[in-house]
Coordinates of C-alpha atoms and ligand atoms in Angstrom, one line a residue:
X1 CA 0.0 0.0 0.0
X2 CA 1.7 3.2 -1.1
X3 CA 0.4 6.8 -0.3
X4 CA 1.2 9.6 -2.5
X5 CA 4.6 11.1 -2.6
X6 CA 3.2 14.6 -2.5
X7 CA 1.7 14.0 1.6
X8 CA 4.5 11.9 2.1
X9 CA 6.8 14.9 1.3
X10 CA 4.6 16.9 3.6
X11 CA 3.9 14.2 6.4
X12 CA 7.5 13.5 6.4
X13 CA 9.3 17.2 7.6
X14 CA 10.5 16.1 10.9
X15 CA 13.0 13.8 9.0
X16 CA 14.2 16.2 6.3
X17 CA 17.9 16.9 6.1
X18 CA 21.1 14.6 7.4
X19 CA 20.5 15.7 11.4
X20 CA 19.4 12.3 12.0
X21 CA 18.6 13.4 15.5
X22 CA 15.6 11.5 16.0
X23 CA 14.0 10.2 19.2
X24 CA 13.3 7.0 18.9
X25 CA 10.5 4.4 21.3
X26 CA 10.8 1.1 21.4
X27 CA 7.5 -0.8 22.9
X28 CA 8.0 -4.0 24.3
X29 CA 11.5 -4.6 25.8
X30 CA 11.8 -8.5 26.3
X31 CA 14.0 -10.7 24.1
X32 CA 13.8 -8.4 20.8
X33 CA 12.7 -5.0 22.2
X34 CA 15.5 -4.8 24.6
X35 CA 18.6 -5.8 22.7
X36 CA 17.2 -3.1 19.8
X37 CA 17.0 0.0 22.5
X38 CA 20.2 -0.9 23.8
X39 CA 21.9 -0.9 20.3
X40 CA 20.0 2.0 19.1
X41 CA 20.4 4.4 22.6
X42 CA 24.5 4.0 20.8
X43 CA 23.0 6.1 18.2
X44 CA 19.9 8.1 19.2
X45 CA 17.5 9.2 22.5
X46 CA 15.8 5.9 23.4
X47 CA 12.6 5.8 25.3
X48 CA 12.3 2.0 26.0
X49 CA 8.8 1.7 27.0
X50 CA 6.9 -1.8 28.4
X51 CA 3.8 -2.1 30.4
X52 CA 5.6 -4.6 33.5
X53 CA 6.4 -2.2 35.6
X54 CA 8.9 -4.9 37.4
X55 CA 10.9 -5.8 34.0
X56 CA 11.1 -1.3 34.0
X57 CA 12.3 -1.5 37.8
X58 CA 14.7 -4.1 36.7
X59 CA 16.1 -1.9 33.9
X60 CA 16.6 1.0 35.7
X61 CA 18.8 -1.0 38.0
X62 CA 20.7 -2.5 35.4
X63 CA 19.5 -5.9 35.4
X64 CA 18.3 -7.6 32.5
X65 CA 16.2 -11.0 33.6
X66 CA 17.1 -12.6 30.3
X67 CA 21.2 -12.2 31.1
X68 CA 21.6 -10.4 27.8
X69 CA 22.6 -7.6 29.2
X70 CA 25.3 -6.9 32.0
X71 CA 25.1 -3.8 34.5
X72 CA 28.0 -2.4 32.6
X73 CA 26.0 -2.3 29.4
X74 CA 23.5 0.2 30.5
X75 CA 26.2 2.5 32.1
X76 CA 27.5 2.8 28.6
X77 CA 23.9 4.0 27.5
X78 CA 22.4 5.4 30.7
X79 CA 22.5 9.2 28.8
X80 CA 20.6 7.8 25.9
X81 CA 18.2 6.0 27.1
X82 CA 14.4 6.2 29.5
X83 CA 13.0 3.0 30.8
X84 CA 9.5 4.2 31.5
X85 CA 5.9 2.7 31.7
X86 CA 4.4 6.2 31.5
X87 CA 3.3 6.2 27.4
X88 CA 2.9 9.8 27.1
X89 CA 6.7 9.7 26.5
X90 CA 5.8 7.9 23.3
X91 CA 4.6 11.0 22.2
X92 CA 8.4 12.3 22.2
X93 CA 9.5 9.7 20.0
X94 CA 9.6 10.3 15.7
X95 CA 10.0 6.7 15.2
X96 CA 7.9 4.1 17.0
X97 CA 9.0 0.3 17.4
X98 CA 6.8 -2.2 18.4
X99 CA 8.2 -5.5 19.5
X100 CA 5.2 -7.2 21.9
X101 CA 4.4 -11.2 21.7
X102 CA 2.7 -13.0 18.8
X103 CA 1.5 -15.9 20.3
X104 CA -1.4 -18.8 19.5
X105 CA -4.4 -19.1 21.4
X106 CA -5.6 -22.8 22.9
X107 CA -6.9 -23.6 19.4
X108 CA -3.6 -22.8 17.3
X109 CA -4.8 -19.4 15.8
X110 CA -3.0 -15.7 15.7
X111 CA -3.3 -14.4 19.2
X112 CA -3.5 -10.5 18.5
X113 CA -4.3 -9.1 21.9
X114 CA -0.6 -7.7 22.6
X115 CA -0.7 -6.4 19.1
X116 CA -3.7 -4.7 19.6
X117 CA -2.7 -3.6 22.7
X118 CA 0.5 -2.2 22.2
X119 CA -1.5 -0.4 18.6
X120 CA -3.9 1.3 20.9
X121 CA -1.0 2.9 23.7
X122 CA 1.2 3.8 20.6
X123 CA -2.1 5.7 18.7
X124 CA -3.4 7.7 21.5
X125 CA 0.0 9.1 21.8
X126 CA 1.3 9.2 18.3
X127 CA 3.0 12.0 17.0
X128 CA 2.2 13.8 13.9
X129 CA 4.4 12.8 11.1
X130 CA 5.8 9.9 13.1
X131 CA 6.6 6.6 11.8
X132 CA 5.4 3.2 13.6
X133 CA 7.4 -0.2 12.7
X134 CA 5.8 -3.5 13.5
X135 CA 8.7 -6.2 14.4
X136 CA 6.5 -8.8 16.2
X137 CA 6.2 -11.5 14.3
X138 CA 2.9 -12.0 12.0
X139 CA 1.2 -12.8 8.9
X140 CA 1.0 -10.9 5.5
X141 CA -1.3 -8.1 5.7
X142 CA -2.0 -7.8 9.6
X143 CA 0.2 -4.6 10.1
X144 CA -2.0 -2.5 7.5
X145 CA -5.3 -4.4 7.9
X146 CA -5.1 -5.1 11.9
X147 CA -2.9 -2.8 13.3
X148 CA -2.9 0.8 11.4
X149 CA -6.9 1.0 11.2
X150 CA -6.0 0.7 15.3
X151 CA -3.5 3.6 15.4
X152 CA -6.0 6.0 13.3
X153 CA -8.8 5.0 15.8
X154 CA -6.5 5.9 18.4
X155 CA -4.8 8.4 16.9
X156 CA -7.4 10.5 15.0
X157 CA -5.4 10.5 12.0
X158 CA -5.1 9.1 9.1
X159 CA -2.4 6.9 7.2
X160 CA -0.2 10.4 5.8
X161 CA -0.2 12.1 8.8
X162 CA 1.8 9.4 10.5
X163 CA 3.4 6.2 8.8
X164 CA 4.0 3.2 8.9
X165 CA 6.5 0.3 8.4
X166 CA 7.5 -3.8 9.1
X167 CA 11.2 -5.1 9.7
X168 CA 11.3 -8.1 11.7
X169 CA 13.4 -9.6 14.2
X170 CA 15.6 -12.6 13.2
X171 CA 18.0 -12.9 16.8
X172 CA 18.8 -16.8 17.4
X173 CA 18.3 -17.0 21.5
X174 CA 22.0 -18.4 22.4
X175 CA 23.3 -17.8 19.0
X176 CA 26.5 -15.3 19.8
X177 CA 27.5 -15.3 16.0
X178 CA 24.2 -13.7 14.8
X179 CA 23.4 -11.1 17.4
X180 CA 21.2 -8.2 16.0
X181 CA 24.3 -6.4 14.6
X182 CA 25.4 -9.2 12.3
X183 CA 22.1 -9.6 11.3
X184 CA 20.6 -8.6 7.6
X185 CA 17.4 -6.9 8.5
X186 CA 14.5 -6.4 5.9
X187 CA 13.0 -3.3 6.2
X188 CA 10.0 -2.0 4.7
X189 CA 7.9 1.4 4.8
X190 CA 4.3 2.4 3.5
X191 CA 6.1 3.9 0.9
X192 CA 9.6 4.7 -0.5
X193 CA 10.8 7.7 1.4
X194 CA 9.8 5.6 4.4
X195 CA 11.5 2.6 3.6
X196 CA 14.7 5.2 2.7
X197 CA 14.2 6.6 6.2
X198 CA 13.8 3.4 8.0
X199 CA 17.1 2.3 6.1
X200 CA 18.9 4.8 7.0
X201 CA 18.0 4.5 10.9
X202 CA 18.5 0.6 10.8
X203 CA 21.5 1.3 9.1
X204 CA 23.1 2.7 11.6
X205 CA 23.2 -0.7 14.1
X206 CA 22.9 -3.4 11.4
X207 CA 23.0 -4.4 7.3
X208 CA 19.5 -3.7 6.4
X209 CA 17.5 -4.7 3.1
X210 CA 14.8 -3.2 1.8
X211 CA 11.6 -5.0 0.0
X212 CA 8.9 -3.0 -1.7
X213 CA 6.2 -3.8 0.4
X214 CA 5.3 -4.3 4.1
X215 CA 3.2 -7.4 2.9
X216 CA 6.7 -8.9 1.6
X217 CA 8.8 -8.3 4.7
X218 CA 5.7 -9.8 6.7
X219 CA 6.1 -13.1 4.6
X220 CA 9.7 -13.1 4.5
X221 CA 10.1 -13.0 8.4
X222 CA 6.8 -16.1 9.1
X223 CA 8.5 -18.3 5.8
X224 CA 12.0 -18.4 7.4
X225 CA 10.7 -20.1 10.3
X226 CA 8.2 -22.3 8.0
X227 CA 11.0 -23.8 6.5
X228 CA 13.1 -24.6 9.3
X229 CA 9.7 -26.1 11.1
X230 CA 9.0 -28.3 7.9
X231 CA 12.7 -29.4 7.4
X232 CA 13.1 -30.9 11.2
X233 CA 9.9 -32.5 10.9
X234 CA 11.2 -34.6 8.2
X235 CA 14.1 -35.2 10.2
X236 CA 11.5 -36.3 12.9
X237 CA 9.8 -38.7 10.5
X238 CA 12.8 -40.2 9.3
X239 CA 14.4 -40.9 12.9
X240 CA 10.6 -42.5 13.5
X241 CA 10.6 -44.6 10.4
X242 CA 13.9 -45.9 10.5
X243 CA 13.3 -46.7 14.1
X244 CA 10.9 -49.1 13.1
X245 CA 13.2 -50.4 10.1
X246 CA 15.8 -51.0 12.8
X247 CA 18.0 -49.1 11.0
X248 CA 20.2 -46.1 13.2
X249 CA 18.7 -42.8 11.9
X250 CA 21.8 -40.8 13.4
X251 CA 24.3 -43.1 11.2
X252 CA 22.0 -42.6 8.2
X253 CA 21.6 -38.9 8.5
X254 CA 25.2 -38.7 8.9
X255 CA 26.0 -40.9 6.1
X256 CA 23.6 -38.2 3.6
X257 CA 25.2 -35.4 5.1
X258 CA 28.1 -36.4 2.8
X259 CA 26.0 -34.3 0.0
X260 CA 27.3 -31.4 -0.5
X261 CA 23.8 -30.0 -1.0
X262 CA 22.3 -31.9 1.8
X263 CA 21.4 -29.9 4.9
X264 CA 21.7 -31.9 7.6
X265 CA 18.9 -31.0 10.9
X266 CA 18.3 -32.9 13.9
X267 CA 15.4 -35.0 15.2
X268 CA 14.2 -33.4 18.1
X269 CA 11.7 -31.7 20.4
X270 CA 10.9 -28.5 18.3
X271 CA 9.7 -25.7 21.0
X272 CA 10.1 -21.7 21.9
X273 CA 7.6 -19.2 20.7
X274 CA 8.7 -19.0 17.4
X275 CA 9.3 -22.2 15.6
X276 CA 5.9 -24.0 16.8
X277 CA 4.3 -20.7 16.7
X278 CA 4.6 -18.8 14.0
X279 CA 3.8 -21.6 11.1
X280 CA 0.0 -21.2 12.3
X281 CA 0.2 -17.5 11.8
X282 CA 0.2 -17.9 7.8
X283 CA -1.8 -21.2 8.1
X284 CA -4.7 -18.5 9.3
X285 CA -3.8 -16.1 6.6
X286 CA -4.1 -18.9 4.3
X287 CA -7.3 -20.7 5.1
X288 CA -8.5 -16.9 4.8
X289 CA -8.5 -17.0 1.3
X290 CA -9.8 -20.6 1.2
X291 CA -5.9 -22.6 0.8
X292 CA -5.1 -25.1 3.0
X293 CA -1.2 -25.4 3.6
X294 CA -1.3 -29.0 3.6
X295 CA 2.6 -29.3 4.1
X296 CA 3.3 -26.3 6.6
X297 CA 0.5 -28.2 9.0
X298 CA 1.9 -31.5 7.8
X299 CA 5.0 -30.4 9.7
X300 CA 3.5 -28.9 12.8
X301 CA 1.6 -32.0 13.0
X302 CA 4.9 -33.9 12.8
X303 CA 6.7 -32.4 15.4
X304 CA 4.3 -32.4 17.7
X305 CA 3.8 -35.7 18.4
X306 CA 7.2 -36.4 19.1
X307 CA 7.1 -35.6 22.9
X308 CA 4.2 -38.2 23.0
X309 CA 6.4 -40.9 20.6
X310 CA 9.1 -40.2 22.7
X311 CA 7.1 -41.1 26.4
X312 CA 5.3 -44.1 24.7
X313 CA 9.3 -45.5 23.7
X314 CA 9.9 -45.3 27.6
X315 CA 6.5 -46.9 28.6
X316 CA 7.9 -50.0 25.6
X317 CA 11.2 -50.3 27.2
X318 CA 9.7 -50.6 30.8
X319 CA 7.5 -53.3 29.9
X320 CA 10.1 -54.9 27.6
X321 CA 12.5 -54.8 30.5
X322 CA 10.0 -56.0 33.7
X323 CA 9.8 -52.7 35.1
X324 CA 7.4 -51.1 37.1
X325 CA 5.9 -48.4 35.3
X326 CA 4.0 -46.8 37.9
X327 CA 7.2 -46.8 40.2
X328 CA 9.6 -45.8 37.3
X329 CA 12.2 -43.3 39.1
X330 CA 12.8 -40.7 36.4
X331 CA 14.9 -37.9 35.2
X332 CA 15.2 -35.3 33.0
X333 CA 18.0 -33.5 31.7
X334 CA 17.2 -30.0 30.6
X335 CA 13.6 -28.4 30.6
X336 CA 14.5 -25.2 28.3
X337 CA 13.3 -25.2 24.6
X338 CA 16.8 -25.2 23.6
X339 CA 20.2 -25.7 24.3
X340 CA 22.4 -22.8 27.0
X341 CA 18.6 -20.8 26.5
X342 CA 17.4 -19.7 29.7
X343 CA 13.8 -19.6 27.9
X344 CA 11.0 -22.5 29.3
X345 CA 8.5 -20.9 26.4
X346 CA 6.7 -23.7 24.9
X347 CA 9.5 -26.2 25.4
X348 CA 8.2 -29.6 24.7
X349 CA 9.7 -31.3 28.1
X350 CA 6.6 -29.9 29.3
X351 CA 4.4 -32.2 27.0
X352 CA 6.5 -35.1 27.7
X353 CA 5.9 -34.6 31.1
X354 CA 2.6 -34.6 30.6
X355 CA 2.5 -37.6 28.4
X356 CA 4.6 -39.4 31.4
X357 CA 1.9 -38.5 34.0
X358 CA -0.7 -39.5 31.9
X359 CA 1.0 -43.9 32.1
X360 CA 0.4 -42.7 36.1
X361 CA 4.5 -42.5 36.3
X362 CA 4.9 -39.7 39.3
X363 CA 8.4 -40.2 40.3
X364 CA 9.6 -37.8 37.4
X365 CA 12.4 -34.9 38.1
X366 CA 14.3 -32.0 36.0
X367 CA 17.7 -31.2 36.6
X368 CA 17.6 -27.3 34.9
X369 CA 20.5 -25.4 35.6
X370 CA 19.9 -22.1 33.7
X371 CA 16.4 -21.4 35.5
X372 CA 15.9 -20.6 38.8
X373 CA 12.8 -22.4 40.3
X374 CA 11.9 -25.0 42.8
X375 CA 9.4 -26.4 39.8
X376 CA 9.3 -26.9 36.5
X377 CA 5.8 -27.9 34.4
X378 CA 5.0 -29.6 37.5
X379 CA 8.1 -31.5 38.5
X380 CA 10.7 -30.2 40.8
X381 CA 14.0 -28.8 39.6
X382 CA 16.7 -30.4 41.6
X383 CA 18.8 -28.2 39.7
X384 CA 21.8 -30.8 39.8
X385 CA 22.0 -34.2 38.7
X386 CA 21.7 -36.5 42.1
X387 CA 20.6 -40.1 43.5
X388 CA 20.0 -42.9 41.0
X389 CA 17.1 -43.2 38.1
X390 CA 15.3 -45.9 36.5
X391 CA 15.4 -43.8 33.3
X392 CA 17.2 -40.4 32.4
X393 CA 16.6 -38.6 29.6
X394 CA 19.2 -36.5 28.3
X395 CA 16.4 -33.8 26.3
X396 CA 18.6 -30.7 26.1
X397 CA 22.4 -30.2 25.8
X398 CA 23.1 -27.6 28.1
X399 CA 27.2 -26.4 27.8
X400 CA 26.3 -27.2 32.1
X401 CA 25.8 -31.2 31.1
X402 CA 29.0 -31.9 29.4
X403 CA 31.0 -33.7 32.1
X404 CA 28.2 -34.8 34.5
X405 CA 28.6 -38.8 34.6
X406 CA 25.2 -39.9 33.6
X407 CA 25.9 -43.0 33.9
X408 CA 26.6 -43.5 37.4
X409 CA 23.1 -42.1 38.1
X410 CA 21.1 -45.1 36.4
X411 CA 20.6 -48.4 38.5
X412 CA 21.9 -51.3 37.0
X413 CA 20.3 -51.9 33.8
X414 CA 18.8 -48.8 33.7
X415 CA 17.7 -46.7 30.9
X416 CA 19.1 -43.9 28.8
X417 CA 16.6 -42.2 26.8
X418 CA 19.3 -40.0 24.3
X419 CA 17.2 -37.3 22.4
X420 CA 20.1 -35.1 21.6
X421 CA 22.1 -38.1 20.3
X422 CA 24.8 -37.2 22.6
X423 CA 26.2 -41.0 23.2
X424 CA 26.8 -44.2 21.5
X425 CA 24.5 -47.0 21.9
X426 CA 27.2 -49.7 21.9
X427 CA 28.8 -47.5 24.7
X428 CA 26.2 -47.9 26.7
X429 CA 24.8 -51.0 26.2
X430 CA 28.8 -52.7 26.8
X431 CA 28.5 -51.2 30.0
X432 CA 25.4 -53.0 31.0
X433 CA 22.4 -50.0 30.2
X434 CA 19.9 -49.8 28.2
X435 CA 19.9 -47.7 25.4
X436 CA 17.2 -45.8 23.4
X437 CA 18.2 -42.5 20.8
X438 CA 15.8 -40.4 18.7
Ligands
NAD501 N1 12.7 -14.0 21.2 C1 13.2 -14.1 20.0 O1 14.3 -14.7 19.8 C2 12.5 -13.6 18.8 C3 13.2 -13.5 17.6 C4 12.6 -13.0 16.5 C5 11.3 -12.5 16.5 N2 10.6 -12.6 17.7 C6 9.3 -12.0 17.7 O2 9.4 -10.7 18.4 C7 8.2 -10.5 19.2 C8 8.5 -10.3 20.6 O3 9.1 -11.5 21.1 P1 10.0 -11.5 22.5 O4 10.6 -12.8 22.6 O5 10.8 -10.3 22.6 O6 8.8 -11.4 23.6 P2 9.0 -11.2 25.1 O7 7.9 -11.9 25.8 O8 10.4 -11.6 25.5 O9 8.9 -9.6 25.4 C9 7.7 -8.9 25.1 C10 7.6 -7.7 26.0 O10 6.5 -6.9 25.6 C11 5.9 -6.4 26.7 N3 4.5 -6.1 26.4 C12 3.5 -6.9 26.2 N4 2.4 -6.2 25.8 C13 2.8 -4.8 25.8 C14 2.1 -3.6 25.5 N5 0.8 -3.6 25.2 N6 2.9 -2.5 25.5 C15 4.2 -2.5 25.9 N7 4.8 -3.6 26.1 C16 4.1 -4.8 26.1 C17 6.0 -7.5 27.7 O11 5.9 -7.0 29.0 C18 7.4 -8.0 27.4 O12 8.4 -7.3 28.2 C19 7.3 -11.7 18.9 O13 6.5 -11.4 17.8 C20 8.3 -12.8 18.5 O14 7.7 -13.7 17.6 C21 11.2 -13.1 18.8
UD9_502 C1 14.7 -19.6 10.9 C2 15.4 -19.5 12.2 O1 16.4 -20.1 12.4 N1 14.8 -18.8 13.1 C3 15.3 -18.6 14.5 C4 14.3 -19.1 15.5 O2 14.9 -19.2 16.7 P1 14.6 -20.4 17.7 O3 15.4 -20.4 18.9 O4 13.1 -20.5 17.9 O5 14.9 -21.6 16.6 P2 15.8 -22.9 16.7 O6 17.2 -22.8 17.1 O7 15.6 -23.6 15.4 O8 15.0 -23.8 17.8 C5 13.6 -24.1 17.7 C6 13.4 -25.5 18.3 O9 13.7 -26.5 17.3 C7 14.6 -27.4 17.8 N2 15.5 -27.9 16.8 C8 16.2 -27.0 16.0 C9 17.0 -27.5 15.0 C10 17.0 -28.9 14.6 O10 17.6 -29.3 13.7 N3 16.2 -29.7 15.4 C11 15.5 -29.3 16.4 O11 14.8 -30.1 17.1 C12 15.3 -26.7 19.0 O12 15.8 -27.6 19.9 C13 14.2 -25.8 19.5 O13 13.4 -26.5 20.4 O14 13.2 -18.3 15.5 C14 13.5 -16.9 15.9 C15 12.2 -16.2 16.1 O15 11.6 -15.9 14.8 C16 14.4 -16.4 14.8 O16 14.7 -15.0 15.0 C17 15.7 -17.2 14.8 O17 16.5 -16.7 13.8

């Protein structure tokens, strides 16, 4: 959707000439939001603005609850930058970021409510001329049919009087090699001079590409994740057929990985809010217009079962072995959605847990380093691995587990349950345990 040049030219004064001295709000400072203000405050005035008044309390003391962020950091950047739950500062701020949740609700559609939150704040205290840029998140067409009708409500203006633009977030949680300033970002704007303007400001903390439209940068961002959902959940289907064939999926996988063209991906529990998440987001945009995305819900449909696949192996082995079930003494390595991620969002440990409780097994712990509670999904968090287990399964591969000796923690002829693939099965199984890998 492009507006005329001419109102653009008008709308657009406040970022005429090479000052670049523009104030800059970013709303919503959790794993995205935060790691944006911080790089940007190097550059410009920063009014980080979120609605959790403790995560604010928290920044203004220099902590960061995620660990992305030492003390020192925000010393660097204390003169450039307001935490602040009070939104009339928003109305300071020429360019507007908004980087709130895009979840799914019980029944696996868009969940909008932060969106339309965060729309409503930013549009009754828009500034004339300013620009707004969506980074949660979403599917095609949701920032100009969902959002901006939102801000002109809110606003009392109309689409030329403000702007707007899209250039989402690609940070890998734990990745160090692509943190937001190695990262290409696509950026978009309602029109040209927009996207030029947005350019120019992302281009001062990271390599930025344009697209033509804010529809394209929307479908960019959900794709990228679509693919890497639908490529583990062949991985997943694989590891389950050859289990069956008898045949050792790891061995195969590495044997094709040979290919120069192959890309190799690993069976495994596929969790966070983005990955399971955001393949439903165009799966709604889709059924919208009467298409049904056979293979992108294929592959959600995959992955998801393979906390339950991975419980009913246990139950097999138990019976197969004359073991109680009921009495089964278990543990679990890792409860985060991913490896040296202090993130429990949507992890799939959860659902095996579940799954677990559901054969009426009770005795079930995590040992979770990198979060600090009592209790995880139900299950305490013994936090180190201690006493002896019927079963452990090694689900994530925290740095923290790399010299713990698992093995002295099973009784005899216990079981190893090895998502990750960490160990060899003939290692095991010479020293008398009972082996099982995804
Ligand atoms: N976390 C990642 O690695 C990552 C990477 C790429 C894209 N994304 C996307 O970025 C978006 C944000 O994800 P996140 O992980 O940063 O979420 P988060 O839960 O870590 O942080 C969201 C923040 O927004 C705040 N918030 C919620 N509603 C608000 C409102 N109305 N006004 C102001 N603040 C509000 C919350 O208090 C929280 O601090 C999502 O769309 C996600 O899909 C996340
Ligand atoms: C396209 C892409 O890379 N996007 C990244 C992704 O970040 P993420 O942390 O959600 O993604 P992953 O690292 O893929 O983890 C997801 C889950 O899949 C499991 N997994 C992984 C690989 C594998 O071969 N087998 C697996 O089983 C893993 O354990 C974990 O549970 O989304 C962010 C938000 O959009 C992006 O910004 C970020 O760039």
């Amino acid at each position: 959707m492009y507006i005329g040049l001419k109102r653009t030219l008008t709308g657009l004064k406040i970022f005429n000439g090479e000052s670049m001295n523009y104030k800059i709000c970013v709303v919503g400072l959790g794993y995205v939001g935060l790691p944006l203000a911080m790089n940007f405050a190097k550059h410009f005035k920063v009014v980080g603005f979120d609605i959790n008044e403790e995560r604010i309390k928290e920044l203004n003391n220099g902590f960061d609850r995620n660990y992305e962020f030492t003390k020192d950091d925000f010393e660097k950047i204390k003169n450039n930058i307001e935490f602040t739950t009070d939104e009339k500062k928003i109305k300071e701020c020429d360019i507007v970021i908004v980087t709130v949740p895009t979840p799914i609700t019980k029944d696996k559609k868009p969940d909008l409510r932060f969106l339309e939150s965060a729309s409503k704040i930013v549009g009754r205290n828009l500034k004339k001329g300013a620009i707004v840029v969506y980074e949660s998140t979403t599917y095609p067409g949701c920032t100009e049919e969902f959002c901006l009708p939102i801000l002109e409500k809110e606003s009392g203006m109309k689409l030329g009087d403000f702007y707007i633009g899209y250039s989402p977030e690609r940070i890998n949680p734990g990745d160090k090699n692509h943190t937001i300033n190695q990262i290409t970002k696509i950026v978009a704007g309602c029109n040209e001079k927009v996207t030029k303007i947005l350019c120019k400001i992302y281009g001062k903390i990271t390599k930025v590409y344009p697209v033509s439209s804010i529809k394209v940068a929307e479908s960019a961002k959900v794709i990228e994740n679509i693919q890497r959902d639908i490529n583990i959940a062949l991985f997943n289907e694989l590891a389950m057929l050859f289990d069956k064939l008898g045949i050792d999926s790891k061995e195969v996988f590495d044997a094709a990985a040979t290919k120069w063209n192959f890309i190799r991906f690993y069976p495994g529990f596929v969790g966070g809010h983005c990955i399971p998440v955001d393949p439903y987001y165009l799966v709604a945009k889709a059924l919208e217009v009467d298409y049904i995305p056979e293979l992108i819900t294929a592959g959600r449909r995959v992955n998801e079962t393979i906390p339950k696949y991975v419980a009913s192996k246990i139950v097999k082995l138990l019976i197969k072995y004359d073991k109680s079930i009921k009495n089964a003494n278990i543990c679990i390595l890792g409860a985060t959605y991913k490896e040296n991620v202090p993130d429990l969002r949507s992890s799939k440990v959860k659902d095996l847990i579940e799954e677990l409780k559901d054969y009426g097994i009770k005795n079930i712990v995590v040992v979770e380093p990198l979060i600090n509670q009592e209790r995880i999904f139900g299950v305490n968090n013994i936090k180190e691995l201690k006493g002896k287990y019927d079963v452990i399964i090694y689900a994530v591969n925290h740095k923290d587990f790399e010299n713990l000796d698992i093995l002295s923690h099973l009784n005899n002829d216990g079981i190893l349950i090895d998502i990750k693939r960490k160990f060899h099965k003939e290692e095991i199984e010479n020293k008398g345990f009972i082996y099982w890998g995804l």
